[in-house]
PDB file of C-alpha atoms in Angstrom:
ATOM      1  CA  MET A   1    -348.121-206.059  76.440  1.00 38.00           C
ATOM      2  CA  LEU A   2    -347.714-206.137  80.727  1.00 36.00           C
ATOM      3  CA  THR A   3    -345.686-205.740  75.338  1.00 45.00           C
ATOM      4  CA  ARG A   4    -346.463-205.423  79.843  1.00 47.00           C
ATOM      5  CA  LYS A   5    -345.455-204.860  76.003  1.00 44.00           C
ATOM      6  CA  ARG A   6    -347.537-204.745  78.878  1.00 46.00           C
ATOM      7  CA  THR A   7    -348.740-202.872  75.907  1.00 40.00           C
ATOM      8  CA  THR A   8    -348.701-203.863  72.472  1.00 37.00           C
ATOM      9  CA  ALA A   9    -346.822-206.726  73.310  1.00 38.00           C
ATOM     10  CA  VAL A  10    -345.666-207.405  70.003  1.00 38.00           C
ATOM     11  CA  GLY A  11    -343.920-204.245  69.532  1.00 36.00           C
ATOM     12  CA  ALA A  12    -341.629-204.673  72.351  1.00 36.00           C
ATOM     13  CA  ALA A  13    -342.651-206.742  75.123  1.00 36.00           C
ATOM     14  CA  ALA A  14    -345.599-206.653  78.149  1.00 34.00           C
ATOM     15  CA  LEU A  15    -344.840-206.575  84.272  1.00 33.00           C
ATOM     16  CA  THR A  16    -345.286-203.755  89.210  1.00 35.00           C
ATOM     17  CA  GLY A  17    -350.727-194.948 100.201  1.00 34.00           C
ATOM     18  CA  THR A  18    -349.075-195.143  96.500  1.00 35.00           C
ATOM     19  CA  VAL A  19    -347.926-198.654  97.246  1.00 34.00           C
ATOM     20  CA  LEU A  20    -351.278-199.812  98.567  1.00 32.00           C
ATOM     21  CA  LEU A  21    -353.022-198.254  95.606  1.00 33.00           C
ATOM     22  CA  ALA A  22    -350.666-199.891  93.182  1.00 34.00           C
ATOM     23  CA  LEU A  23    -350.796-203.286  94.785  1.00 33.00           C
ATOM     24  CA  SER A  24    -354.548-203.212  94.823  1.00 31.00           C
ATOM     25  CA  GLY A  25    -354.495-202.800  91.071  1.00 33.00           C
ATOM     26  CA  CYS A  26    -356.338-199.516  91.287  1.00 34.00           C
ATOM     27  CA  GLY A  27    -355.226-196.424  89.454  1.00 35.00           C
ATOM     28  CA  LYS A  28    -357.617-196.516  86.554  1.00 38.00           C
ATOM     29  CA  ALA A  29    -358.582-192.866  86.956  1.00 39.00           C
ATOM     30  CA  ASP A  30    -357.441-190.599  84.138  1.00 42.00           C
ATOM     31  CA  MET A  31    -354.750-188.569  85.838  1.00 42.00           C
ATOM     32  CA  THR A  32    -353.656-186.714  82.704  1.00 42.00           C
ATOM     33  CA  LYS A  33    -355.611-183.684  83.942  1.00 44.00           C
ATOM     34  CA  GLN A  34    -353.899-183.637  87.320  1.00 46.00           C
ATOM     35  CA  THR A  35    -350.987-181.330  87.997  1.00 48.00           C
ATOM     36  CA  SER A  36    -348.459-181.816  90.757  1.00 48.00           C
ATOM     37  CA  PRO A  37    -349.512-180.004  93.950  1.00 47.00           C
ATOM     38  CA  PHE A  38    -345.894-178.806  94.125  1.00 44.00           C
ATOM     39  CA  ALA A  39    -345.959-177.205  90.683  1.00 45.00           C
ATOM     40  CA  ALA A  40    -346.860-173.747  91.961  1.00 40.00           C
ATOM     41  CA  ALA A  41    -344.525-173.738  94.951  1.00 48.00           C
ATOM     42  CA  ALA A  42    -342.403-170.690  94.247  1.00 47.00           C
ATOM     43  CA  GLY A  43    -338.680-171.251  94.568  1.00 57.00           C
ATOM     44  CA  THR A  44    -339.070-174.956  95.238  1.00 69.00           C
ATOM     45  CA  LYS A  45    -337.257-177.563  93.186  1.00 92.00           C
ATOM     46  CA  THR A  46    -339.908-180.068  92.153  1.00 96.00           C
ATOM     47  CA  VAL A  47    -340.264-183.156  89.990  1.00 97.00           C
ATOM     48  CA  THR A  48    -343.285-185.329  89.243  1.00 97.00           C
ATOM     49  CA  LEU A  49    -342.874-189.037  88.490  1.00 98.00           C
ATOM     50  CA  SER A  50    -345.404-191.356  86.880  1.00 96.00           C
ATOM     51  CA  THR A  51    -346.028-194.531  88.876  1.00 93.00           C
ATOM     52  CA  GLN A  52    -347.449-197.618  87.163  1.00 86.00           C
ATOM     53  CA  THR A  53    -349.534-200.268  88.900  1.00 81.00           C
ATOM     54  CA  TRP A  54    -346.956-203.063  89.124  1.00 87.00           C
ATOM     55  CA  VAL A  55    -344.568-203.185  92.033  1.00 89.00           C
ATOM     56  CA  GLY A  56    -341.362-203.306  89.976  1.00 91.00           C
ATOM     57  CA  ALA A  57    -342.164-199.907  88.483  1.00 93.00           C
ATOM     58  CA  GLN A  58    -343.026-198.602  91.943  1.00 94.00           C
ATOM     59  CA  SER A  59    -339.627-199.725  93.204  1.00 96.00           C
ATOM     60  CA  ASN A  60    -337.845-197.598  90.603  1.00 97.00           C
ATOM     61  CA  VAL A  61    -339.902-194.580  91.624  1.00 98.00           C
ATOM     62  CA  ALA A  62    -339.455-195.219  95.350  1.00 98.00           C
ATOM     63  CA  VAL A  63    -335.658-195.203  95.123  1.00 98.00           C
ATOM     64  CA  ALA A  64    -335.566-192.260  92.703  1.00 98.00           C
ATOM     65  CA  LYS A  65    -337.911-190.279  94.960  1.00 98.00           C
ATOM     66  CA  TYR A  66    -335.906-191.059  98.082  1.00 98.00           C
ATOM     67  CA  LEU A  67    -332.615-189.943  96.554  1.00 98.00           C
ATOM     68  CA  LEU A  68    -334.074-186.848  94.905  1.00 98.00           C
ATOM     69  CA  GLU A  69    -335.490-185.763  98.234  1.00 98.00           C
ATOM     70  CA  HIS A  70    -332.625-186.724 100.540  1.00 98.00           C
ATOM     71  CA  GLU A  71    -329.600-186.080  98.333  1.00 97.00           C
ATOM     72  CA  LEU A  72    -330.723-183.390  95.873  1.00 97.00           C
ATOM     73  CA  ASP A  73    -333.284-181.458  97.970  1.00 96.00           C
ATOM     74  CA  TYR A  74    -336.223-181.871  95.607  1.00 97.00           C
ATOM     75  CA  ARG A  75    -339.878-182.119  96.479  1.00 97.00           C
ATOM     76  CA  VAL A  76    -341.173-185.148  94.593  1.00 97.00           C
ATOM     77  CA  ASP A  77    -344.757-185.888  93.644  1.00 97.00           C
ATOM     78  CA  THR A  78    -345.880-189.255  92.267  1.00 96.00           C
ATOM     79  CA  VAL A  79    -348.971-189.717  90.134  1.00 94.00           C
ATOM     80  CA  GLN A  80    -350.412-193.153  89.383  1.00 91.00           C
ATOM     81  CA  VAL A  81    -351.399-193.446  85.747  1.00 86.00           C
ATOM     82  CA  ASP A  82    -352.112-196.481  83.568  1.00 86.00           C
ATOM     83  CA  GLU A  83    -349.574-197.230  80.874  1.00 86.00           C
ATOM     84  CA  THR A  84    -351.003-195.507  77.808  1.00 88.00           C
ATOM     85  CA  PRO A  85    -352.482-192.439  79.579  1.00 93.00           C
ATOM     86  CA  ALA A  86    -349.077-191.962  81.216  1.00 94.00           C
ATOM     87  CA  TRP A  87    -347.665-191.087  77.805  1.00 96.00           C
ATOM     88  CA  ASP A  88    -350.355-188.429  77.320  1.00 97.00           C
ATOM     89  CA  ALA A  89    -349.593-186.967  80.753  1.00 96.00           C
ATOM     90  CA  LEU A  90    -345.859-186.993  79.992  1.00 97.00           C
ATOM     91  CA  SER A  91    -346.379-185.228  76.678  1.00 97.00           C
ATOM     92  CA  GLN A  92    -348.505-182.565  78.371  1.00 97.00           C
ATOM     93  CA  GLY A  93    -345.889-181.963  81.044  1.00 96.00           C
ATOM     94  CA  ARG A  94    -348.165-183.092  83.843  1.00 96.00           C
ATOM     95  CA  VAL A  95    -345.529-185.640  84.781  1.00 97.00           C
ATOM     96  CA  ASP A  96    -341.810-185.279  84.132  1.00 98.00           C
ATOM     97  CA  ALA A  97    -340.687-188.875  83.759  1.00 98.00           C
ATOM     98  CA  ILE A  98    -341.763-192.474  83.231  1.00 97.00           C
ATOM     99  CA  MET A  99    -339.182-194.689  84.892  1.00 97.00           C
ATOM    100  CA  GLU A 100    -340.166-198.046  83.368  1.00 94.00           C
ATOM    101  CA  ASP A 101    -341.702-198.526  79.940  1.00 93.00           C
ATOM    102  CA  TRP A 102    -342.189-201.930  78.354  1.00 87.00           C
ATOM    103  CA  GLY A 103    -342.619-200.633  74.814  1.00 85.00           C
ATOM    104  CA  HIS A 104    -345.333-198.469  73.262  1.00 88.00           C
ATOM    105  CA  PRO A 105    -344.437-198.070  69.559  1.00 85.00           C
ATOM    106  CA  THR A 106    -347.565-196.101  68.688  1.00 88.00           C
ATOM    107  CA  GLN A 107    -346.971-193.554  71.431  1.00 94.00           C
ATOM    108  CA  GLU A 108    -343.258-193.373  70.662  1.00 95.00           C
ATOM    109  CA  LYS A 109    -343.962-192.504  67.041  1.00 94.00           C
ATOM    110  CA  LEU A 110    -346.551-189.889  67.975  1.00 96.00           C
ATOM    111  CA  TYR A 111    -344.772-188.145  70.835  1.00 97.00           C
ATOM    112  CA  VAL A 112    -341.069-188.871  70.310  1.00 97.00           C
ATOM    113  CA  ASP A 113    -340.770-188.906  66.528  1.00 96.00           C
ATOM    114  CA  ASP A 114    -343.603-186.641  65.379  1.00 97.00           C
ATOM    115  CA  LYS A 115    -344.535-184.165  68.119  1.00 97.00           C
ATOM    116  CA  LYS A 116    -341.145-184.306  69.853  1.00 98.00           C
ATOM    117  CA  THR A 117    -342.772-183.611  73.225  1.00 98.00           C
ATOM    118  CA  ILE A 118    -341.145-186.687  74.785  1.00 98.00           C
ATOM    119  CA  VAL A 119    -337.526-187.800  74.643  1.00 98.00           C
ATOM    120  CA  PRO A 120    -335.855-191.126  75.526  1.00 98.00           C
ATOM    121  CA  GLY A 121    -334.434-191.158  79.040  1.00 97.00           C
ATOM    122  CA  GLY A 122    -332.114-194.107  78.633  1.00 96.00           C
ATOM    123  CA  ASP A 123    -331.947-197.767  79.570  1.00 96.00           C
ATOM    124  CA  LEU A 124    -333.249-198.721  83.042  1.00 97.00           C
ATOM    125  CA  GLY A 125    -330.812-201.634  83.172  1.00 97.00           C
ATOM    126  CA  VAL A 126    -333.532-204.267  83.523  1.00 94.00           C
ATOM    127  CA  ASP A 127    -334.773-206.620  80.801  1.00 92.00           C
ATOM    128  CA  GLY A 128    -338.496-207.292  80.754  1.00 90.00           C
ATOM    129  CA  HIS A 129    -340.107-210.470  79.494  1.00 91.00           C
ATOM    130  CA  ILE A 130    -343.715-211.621  79.441  1.00 93.00           C
ATOM    131  CA  GLY A 131    -344.819-215.176  78.904  1.00 96.00           C
ATOM    132  CA  TRP A 132    -347.108-218.005  79.962  1.00 98.00           C
ATOM    133  CA  TRP A 133    -346.043-219.878  83.070  1.00 98.00           C
ATOM    134  CA  VAL A 134    -346.999-222.934  85.082  1.00 98.00           C
ATOM    135  CA  PRO A 135    -345.855-223.852  88.600  1.00 98.00           C
ATOM    136  CA  LYS A 136    -342.647-225.837  88.771  1.00 97.00           C
ATOM    137  CA  TYR A 137    -344.302-228.571  90.848  1.00 98.00           C
ATOM    138  CA  PHE A 138    -346.688-229.273  87.957  1.00 98.00           C
ATOM    139  CA  ALA A 139    -344.034-229.008  85.234  1.00 98.00           C
ATOM    140  CA  ASP A 140    -341.817-231.448  87.103  1.00 98.00           C
ATOM    141  CA  LYS A 141    -344.572-234.078  86.929  1.00 98.00           C
ATOM    142  CA  HIS A 142    -345.693-233.169  83.400  1.00 98.00           C
ATOM    143  CA  PRO A 143    -342.669-231.735  81.543  1.00 98.00           C
ATOM    144  CA  ASP A 144    -344.449-231.789  78.175  1.00 98.00           C
ATOM    145  CA  VAL A 145    -346.749-228.970  79.415  1.00 98.00           C
ATOM    146  CA  LEU A 146    -343.851-226.614  78.729  1.00 98.00           C
ATOM    147  CA  ASN A 147    -344.579-226.869  75.003  1.00 98.00           C
ATOM    148  CA  TRP A 148    -347.671-224.898  73.970  1.00 98.00           C
ATOM    149  CA  LYS A 149    -348.712-227.701  71.605  1.00 98.00           C
ATOM    150  CA  ASN A 150    -349.451-229.881  74.627  1.00 98.00           C
ATOM    151  CA  LEU A 151    -351.497-227.351  76.609  1.00 98.00           C
ATOM    152  CA  ASP A 152    -354.866-228.712  75.516  1.00 98.00           C
ATOM    153  CA  LYS A 153    -353.889-232.047  77.026  1.00 98.00           C
ATOM    154  CA  TYR A 154    -354.103-230.333  80.431  1.00 98.00           C
ATOM    155  CA  ALA A 155    -357.020-227.979  79.783  1.00 98.00           C
ATOM    156  CA  ASP A 156    -359.409-230.014  81.956  1.00 98.00           C
ATOM    157  CA  GLN A 157    -357.015-229.752  84.899  1.00 98.00           C
ATOM    158  CA  MET A 158    -356.779-225.984  84.418  1.00 98.00           C
ATOM    159  CA  LYS A 159    -360.548-225.375  84.513  1.00 97.00           C
ATOM    160  CA  THR A 160    -362.039-222.956  87.021  1.00 97.00           C
ATOM    161  CA  ALA A 161    -365.545-221.677  87.688  1.00 96.00           C
ATOM    162  CA  GLU A 162    -364.622-218.541  85.736  1.00 96.00           C
ATOM    163  CA  SER A 163    -363.331-220.372  82.660  1.00 97.00           C
ATOM    164  CA  GLY A 164    -366.311-222.703  82.278  1.00 97.00           C
ATOM    165  CA  ASP A 165    -365.648-225.789  80.181  1.00 97.00           C
ATOM    166  CA  LYS A 166    -362.255-224.496  79.043  1.00 98.00           C
ATOM    167  CA  GLY A 167    -358.907-224.286  80.769  1.00 98.00           C
ATOM    168  CA  GLN A 168    -358.128-220.991  82.474  1.00 98.00           C
ATOM    169  CA  LEU A 169    -355.341-218.713  81.310  1.00 98.00           C
ATOM    170  CA  MET A 170    -355.036-216.234  84.161  1.00 98.00           C
ATOM    171  CA  ASP A 171    -354.177-212.626  83.377  1.00 96.00           C
ATOM    172  CA  GLY A 172    -353.813-209.754  85.830  1.00 91.00           C
ATOM    173  CA  SER A 173    -355.154-206.244  85.382  1.00 88.00           C
ATOM    174  CA  PRO A 174    -357.411-205.493  82.400  1.00 87.00           C
ATOM    175  CA  SER A 175    -355.414-202.260  82.047  1.00 79.00           C
ATOM    176  CA  TYR A 176    -352.381-204.222  80.849  1.00 79.00           C
ATOM    177  CA  VAL A 177    -352.282-204.686  77.115  1.00 72.00           C
ATOM    178  CA  THR A 178    -351.784-208.357  76.384  1.00 89.00           C
ATOM    179  CA  ASN A 179    -351.756-210.599  73.328  1.00 94.00           C
ATOM    180  CA  ASP A 180    -353.320-213.516  75.157  1.00 97.00           C
ATOM    181  CA  LYS A 181    -356.799-213.560  73.618  1.00 97.00           C
ATOM    182  CA  ALA A 182    -355.272-213.427  70.143  1.00 97.00           C
ATOM    183  CA  LEU A 183    -352.783-216.137  71.022  1.00 98.00           C
ATOM    184  CA  VAL A 184    -355.455-218.468  72.393  1.00 98.00           C
ATOM    185  CA  LYS A 185    -357.576-217.965  69.285  1.00 98.00           C
ATOM    186  CA  ASN A 186    -354.787-218.160  66.703  1.00 98.00           C
ATOM    187  CA  LEU A 187    -353.120-221.177  68.312  1.00 98.00           C
ATOM    188  CA  LYS A 188    -356.558-222.831  68.554  1.00 98.00           C
ATOM    189  CA  LEU A 189    -356.249-223.587  72.258  1.00 98.00           C
ATOM    190  CA  ASN A 190    -359.084-224.747  74.484  1.00 98.00           C
ATOM    191  CA  TYR A 191    -358.521-221.970  77.028  1.00 98.00           C
ATOM    192  CA  GLU A 192    -360.336-218.892  78.268  1.00 98.00           C
ATOM    193  CA  VAL A 193    -358.480-215.731  79.333  1.00 98.00           C
ATOM    194  CA  VAL A 194    -359.679-214.742  82.811  1.00 98.00           C
ATOM    195  CA  PHE A 195    -358.559-211.466  84.432  1.00 97.00           C
ATOM    196  CA  ALA A 196    -357.788-211.577  88.136  1.00 96.00           C
ATOM    197  CA  GLY A 197    -358.314-207.816  88.276  1.00 93.00           C
ATOM    198  CA  SER A 198    -354.907-206.613  89.427  1.00 91.00           C
ATOM    199  CA  GLU A 199    -351.349-207.754  89.962  1.00 88.00           C
ATOM    200  CA  ALA A 200    -352.051-208.212  93.669  1.00 90.00           C
ATOM    201  CA  ALA A 201    -355.161-210.326  93.012  1.00 94.00           C
ATOM    202  CA  GLN A 202    -353.256-212.438  90.517  1.00 96.00           C
ATOM    203  CA  ILE A 203    -350.460-213.052  93.014  1.00 94.00           C
ATOM    204  CA  THR A 204    -352.979-214.020  95.687  1.00 95.00           C
ATOM    205  CA  GLN A 205    -354.636-216.491  93.320  1.00 97.00           C
ATOM    206  CA  MET A 206    -351.326-218.052  92.306  1.00 97.00           C
ATOM    207  CA  GLN A 207    -350.256-218.372  95.930  1.00 96.00           C
ATOM    208  CA  GLN A 208    -353.554-220.038  96.816  1.00 97.00           C
ATOM    209  CA  PHE A 209    -353.241-222.510  93.925  1.00 97.00           C
ATOM    210  CA  ALA A 210    -349.660-223.254  94.997  1.00 97.00           C
ATOM    211  CA  LYS A 211    -350.713-223.814  98.597  1.00 97.00           C
ATOM    212  CA  GLU A 212    -353.183-226.436  97.377  1.00 96.00           C
ATOM    213  CA  LYS A 213    -350.700-227.782  94.792  1.00 97.00           C
ATOM    214  CA  LYS A 214    -353.202-227.167  92.006  1.00 97.00           C
ATOM    215  CA  PRO A 215    -352.085-226.767  88.386  1.00 98.00           C
ATOM    216  CA  PHE A 216    -352.537-223.375  86.747  1.00 98.00           C
ATOM    217  CA  LEU A 217    -351.527-221.500  83.611  1.00 98.00           C
ATOM    218  CA  THR A 218    -350.835-217.805  83.977  1.00 98.00           C
ATOM    219  CA  TYR A 219    -349.638-214.785  82.098  1.00 97.00           C
ATOM    220  CA  TRP A 220    -346.661-213.471  84.057  1.00 95.00           C
ATOM    221  CA  TYR A 221    -343.544-211.410  83.651  1.00 91.00           C
ATOM    222  CA  ALA A 222    -339.962-211.037  84.707  1.00 88.00           C
ATOM    223  CA  PRO A 223    -338.412-209.397  86.560  1.00 87.00           C
ATOM    224  CA  HIS A 224    -340.601-210.064  89.582  1.00 89.00           C
ATOM    225  CA  TRP A 225    -339.942-210.828  93.230  1.00 88.00           C
ATOM    226  CA  LEU A 226    -342.573-213.612  93.230  1.00 91.00           C
ATOM    227  CA  PHE A 227    -340.130-215.966  91.493  1.00 91.00           C
ATOM    228  CA  ASN A 228    -338.144-215.956  94.751  1.00 85.00           C
ATOM    229  CA  GLN A 229    -341.103-217.494  96.601  1.00 89.00           C
ATOM    230  CA  LEU A 230    -343.047-219.396  93.942  1.00 95.00           C
ATOM    231  CA  PRO A 231    -340.917-221.172  91.307  1.00 95.00           C
ATOM    232  CA  LEU A 232    -342.522-221.004  87.871  1.00 97.00           C
ATOM    233  CA  LYS A 233    -341.570-222.574  84.544  1.00 97.00           C
ATOM    234  CA  GLU A 234    -342.220-220.836  81.240  1.00 98.00           C
ATOM    235  CA  VAL A 235    -344.292-222.475  78.513  1.00 98.00           C
ATOM    236  CA  LYS A 236    -342.546-222.267  75.153  1.00 98.00           C
ATOM    237  CA  LEU A 237    -344.755-220.398  72.666  1.00 98.00           C
ATOM    238  CA  PRO A 238    -344.079-220.069  68.916  1.00 98.00           C
ATOM    239  CA  LYS A 239    -340.864-218.119  68.433  1.00 96.00           C
ATOM    240  CA  TYR A 240    -341.073-214.333  68.448  1.00 96.00           C
ATOM    241  CA  THR A 241    -340.111-212.864  65.073  1.00 95.00           C
ATOM    242  CA  LYS A 242    -340.006-209.402  63.550  1.00 91.00           C
ATOM    243  CA  ASP A 243    -342.540-210.474  60.914  1.00 94.00           C
ATOM    244  CA  CYS A 244    -344.946-211.530  63.639  1.00 95.00           C
ATOM    245  CA  ALA A 245    -344.340-208.254  65.468  1.00 89.00           C
ATOM    246  CA  ASP A 246    -344.846-206.124  62.370  1.00 90.00           C
ATOM    247  CA  LYS A 247    -348.020-207.995  61.482  1.00 92.00           C
ATOM    248  CA  GLY A 248    -349.289-207.668  65.033  1.00 90.00           C
ATOM    249  CA  THR A 249    -348.563-203.941  65.186  1.00 84.00           C
ATOM    250  CA  LYS A 250    -350.881-203.428  62.214  1.00 88.00           C
ATOM    251  CA  ASP A 251    -353.513-205.850  63.514  1.00 93.00           C
ATOM    252  CA  PRO A 252    -353.125-207.140  67.102  1.00 91.00           C
ATOM    253  CA  THR A 253    -355.707-209.872  66.479  1.00 95.00           C
ATOM    254  CA  THR A 254    -353.222-211.663  64.194  1.00 96.00           C
ATOM    255  CA  ILE A 255    -350.526-212.240  66.817  1.00 95.00           C
ATOM    256  CA  ASP A 256    -349.445-215.882  66.996  1.00 97.00           C
ATOM    257  CA  CYS A 257    -345.948-215.752  68.484  1.00 97.00           C
ATOM    258  CA  ALA A 258    -344.287-215.359  71.876  1.00 97.00           C
ATOM    259  CA  TYR A 259    -343.699-212.082  73.669  1.00 93.00           C
ATOM    260  CA  PRO A 260    -340.262-210.541  73.116  1.00 91.00           C
ATOM    261  CA  THR A 261    -337.628-209.793  75.712  1.00 90.00           C
ATOM    262  CA  THR A 262    -337.175-206.045  75.974  1.00 88.00           C
ATOM    263  CA  PRO A 263    -334.629-203.756  77.652  1.00 93.00           C
ATOM    264  CA  LEU A 264    -336.900-201.524  79.748  1.00 94.00           C
ATOM    265  CA  GLN A 265    -336.642-197.816  79.027  1.00 96.00           C
ATOM    266  CA  LYS A 266    -337.146-194.430  80.697  1.00 98.00           C
ATOM    267  CA  PHE A 267    -338.859-191.490  78.985  1.00 98.00           C
ATOM    268  CA  PHE A 268    -338.871-187.791  79.903  1.00 98.00           C
ATOM    269  CA  ASN A 269    -340.982-184.803  79.026  1.00 98.00           C
ATOM    270  CA  ALA A 270    -338.926-182.921  76.419  1.00 97.00           C
ATOM    271  CA  ASP A 271    -338.980-179.573  78.255  1.00 97.00           C
ATOM    272  CA  PHE A 272    -337.986-181.266  81.517  1.00 97.00           C
ATOM    273  CA  ALA A 273    -335.042-182.957  79.780  1.00 96.00           C
ATOM    274  CA  LYS A 274    -333.934-179.791  77.981  1.00 95.00           C
ATOM    275  CA  GLY A 275    -333.840-177.906  81.261  1.00 90.00           C
ATOM    276  CA  LYS A 276    -330.809-179.954  82.265  1.00 86.00           C
ATOM    277  CA  SER A 277    -331.739-179.768  85.929  1.00 94.00           C
ATOM    278  CA  SER A 278    -329.950-181.912  88.456  1.00 97.00           C
ATOM    279  CA  ALA A 279    -333.144-184.024  88.644  1.00 97.00           C
ATOM    280  CA  ALA A 280    -333.104-184.667  84.901  1.00 97.00           C
ATOM    281  CA  GLN A 281    -329.413-185.584  85.004  1.00 97.00           C
ATOM    282  CA  PHE A 282    -329.956-187.875  87.971  1.00 98.00           C
ATOM    283  CA  LEU A 283    -332.906-189.677  86.379  1.00 98.00           C
ATOM    284  CA  LYS A 284    -330.974-190.132  83.140  1.00 97.00           C
ATOM    285  CA  ASN A 285    -328.124-191.704  85.136  1.00 98.00           C
ATOM    286  CA  PHE A 286    -330.488-193.963  87.104  1.00 98.00           C
ATOM    287  CA  LYS A 287    -329.666-197.507  86.039  1.00 98.00           C
ATOM    288  CA  TRP A 288    -329.763-200.619  88.190  1.00 97.00           C
ATOM    289  CA  THR A 289    -330.161-204.386  87.949  1.00 95.00           C
ATOM    290  CA  THR A 290    -332.993-206.868  88.125  1.00 92.00           C
ATOM    291  CA  LYS A 291    -331.588-208.019  91.474  1.00 93.00           C
ATOM    292  CA  ASP A 292    -331.757-204.463  92.805  1.00 96.00           C
ATOM    293  CA  GLN A 293    -335.327-203.979  91.670  1.00 95.00           C
ATOM    294  CA  ASN A 294    -336.471-207.326  93.029  1.00 92.00           C
ATOM    295  CA  TYR A 295    -334.908-206.556  96.413  1.00 95.00           C
ATOM    296  CA  VAL A 296    -336.979-203.392  96.807  1.00 96.00           C
ATOM    297  CA  SER A 297    -340.087-204.956  95.283  1.00 93.00           C
ATOM    298  CA  GLU A 298    -340.072-207.850  97.716  1.00 92.00           C
ATOM    299  CA  LEU A 299    -339.722-205.498 100.680  1.00 95.00           C
ATOM    300  CA  ILE A 300    -342.745-203.538  99.479  1.00 94.00           C
ATOM    301  CA  ALA A 301    -345.033-206.299  98.261  1.00 88.00           C
ATOM    302  CA  SER A 302    -344.126-209.280 100.405  1.00 87.00           C
ATOM    303  CA  GLN A 303    -342.800-207.735 103.606  1.00 92.00           C
ATOM    304  CA  HIS A 304    -345.264-204.830 103.406  1.00 93.00           C
ATOM    305  CA  LEU A 305    -342.756-202.081 104.089  1.00 96.00           C
ATOM    306  CA  PRO A 306    -343.668-198.510 103.136  1.00 96.00           C
ATOM    307  CA  ALA A 307    -342.041-197.573  99.844  1.00 96.00           C
ATOM    308  CA  ASP A 308    -339.808-194.934 101.425  1.00 96.00           C
ATOM    309  CA  GLU A 309    -338.520-197.409 104.007  1.00 98.00           C
ATOM    310  CA  ALA A 310    -337.833-200.058 101.375  1.00 97.00           C
ATOM    311  CA  ALA A 311    -335.977-197.473  99.298  1.00 98.00           C
ATOM    312  CA  ALA A 312    -333.983-196.340 102.330  1.00 98.00           C
ATOM    313  CA  ARG A 313    -332.846-199.899 103.014  1.00 98.00           C
ATOM    314  CA  TRP A 314    -331.626-200.336  99.449  1.00 98.00           C
ATOM    315  CA  VAL A 315    -329.912-196.931  99.470  1.00 98.00           C
ATOM    316  CA  LYS A 316    -328.080-197.735 102.699  1.00 98.00           C
ATOM    317  CA  LYS A 317    -326.843-201.070 101.288  1.00 98.00           C
ATOM    318  CA  ASN A 318    -325.780-199.796  97.855  1.00 98.00           C
ATOM    319  CA  PRO A 319    -323.975-196.426  98.013  1.00 98.00           C
ATOM    320  CA  ASP A 320    -321.518-197.615  95.370  1.00 97.00           C
ATOM    321  CA  VAL A 321    -324.414-197.937  92.909  1.00 98.00           C
ATOM    322  CA  TRP A 322    -326.463-194.796  93.498  1.00 98.00           C
ATOM    323  CA  GLN A 323    -323.565-192.411  94.017  1.00 97.00           C
ATOM    324  CA  LYS A 324    -322.728-192.912  90.332  1.00 97.00           C
ATOM    325  CA  TRP A 325    -326.162-191.484  89.473  1.00 98.00           C
ATOM    326  CA  MET A 326    -325.488-188.150  91.180  1.00 97.00           C
ATOM    327  CA  PRO A 327    -325.046-185.182  88.796  1.00 95.00           C
ATOM    328  CA  LYS A 328    -321.529-183.884  88.430  1.00 86.00           C
ATOM    329  CA  LYS A 329    -321.078-180.515  90.079  1.00 72.00           C
TER     330      LYS A 329
END
């Protein structure tokens, strides 16, 4: 985990009407049984994209959807699915593509290597990293907090009603797979992991703490537009190593090292990819930067623009980028 490897963090790293649903942290329903309402539309070019609950992933889908519809004449459906169930839906062909994956080694082995029902879709162009963060205003006054060995020194200042007599380590949605409970236990820290409930709720809590200049310790991830508005400093955890990752893959309760930095990947349903449609070619070519993603994410999450409008703004400003994604005729 959200290794968000928002999933098995160790393995790779892991953040995020569709927009409102995603920002509210909803989307826990099992959508693997749902088929696109466009699937039976005779003679219509259709594609179905999986949308995760964090706004960065929604930004990828918003821009892909906009261009597929306006440049390639597709009808696009989006289905919100949590991280692991999204792989099941992709394997079953109920969605055609996942645009942002933070690393799911178990699912990759099952569906890519063994069953061969899913194929890699290429690099998204964005590196994902999860970690523990404190507000810059607190780190500036107490620079030693940026070393995990000193966290207990500040546990009393991090207490909340939810964490009881321990410091609070704030996480977001319970649907994200994190290593935090294992880390707190294995590093013998006087902290309690408390889930805000969703990315949106976590952002609201951080903004409220910042408004009051209160200290806090939070699980967070880059890229994210929030860094533009609320400067955070990362706490240095024990160095990530392959040995730690391998050990953690076998038994997640043993994890005692930092989250890795991971190039985020796309994955396609194998039949969709083999069809070599213009949509499949376009999605394979889709590759942008952290700056691009954060631009769209901030429009959606902070300025509250509809996803299509945010995508349209980016598309208008960046023809030199997206025109390279268009399939060759």
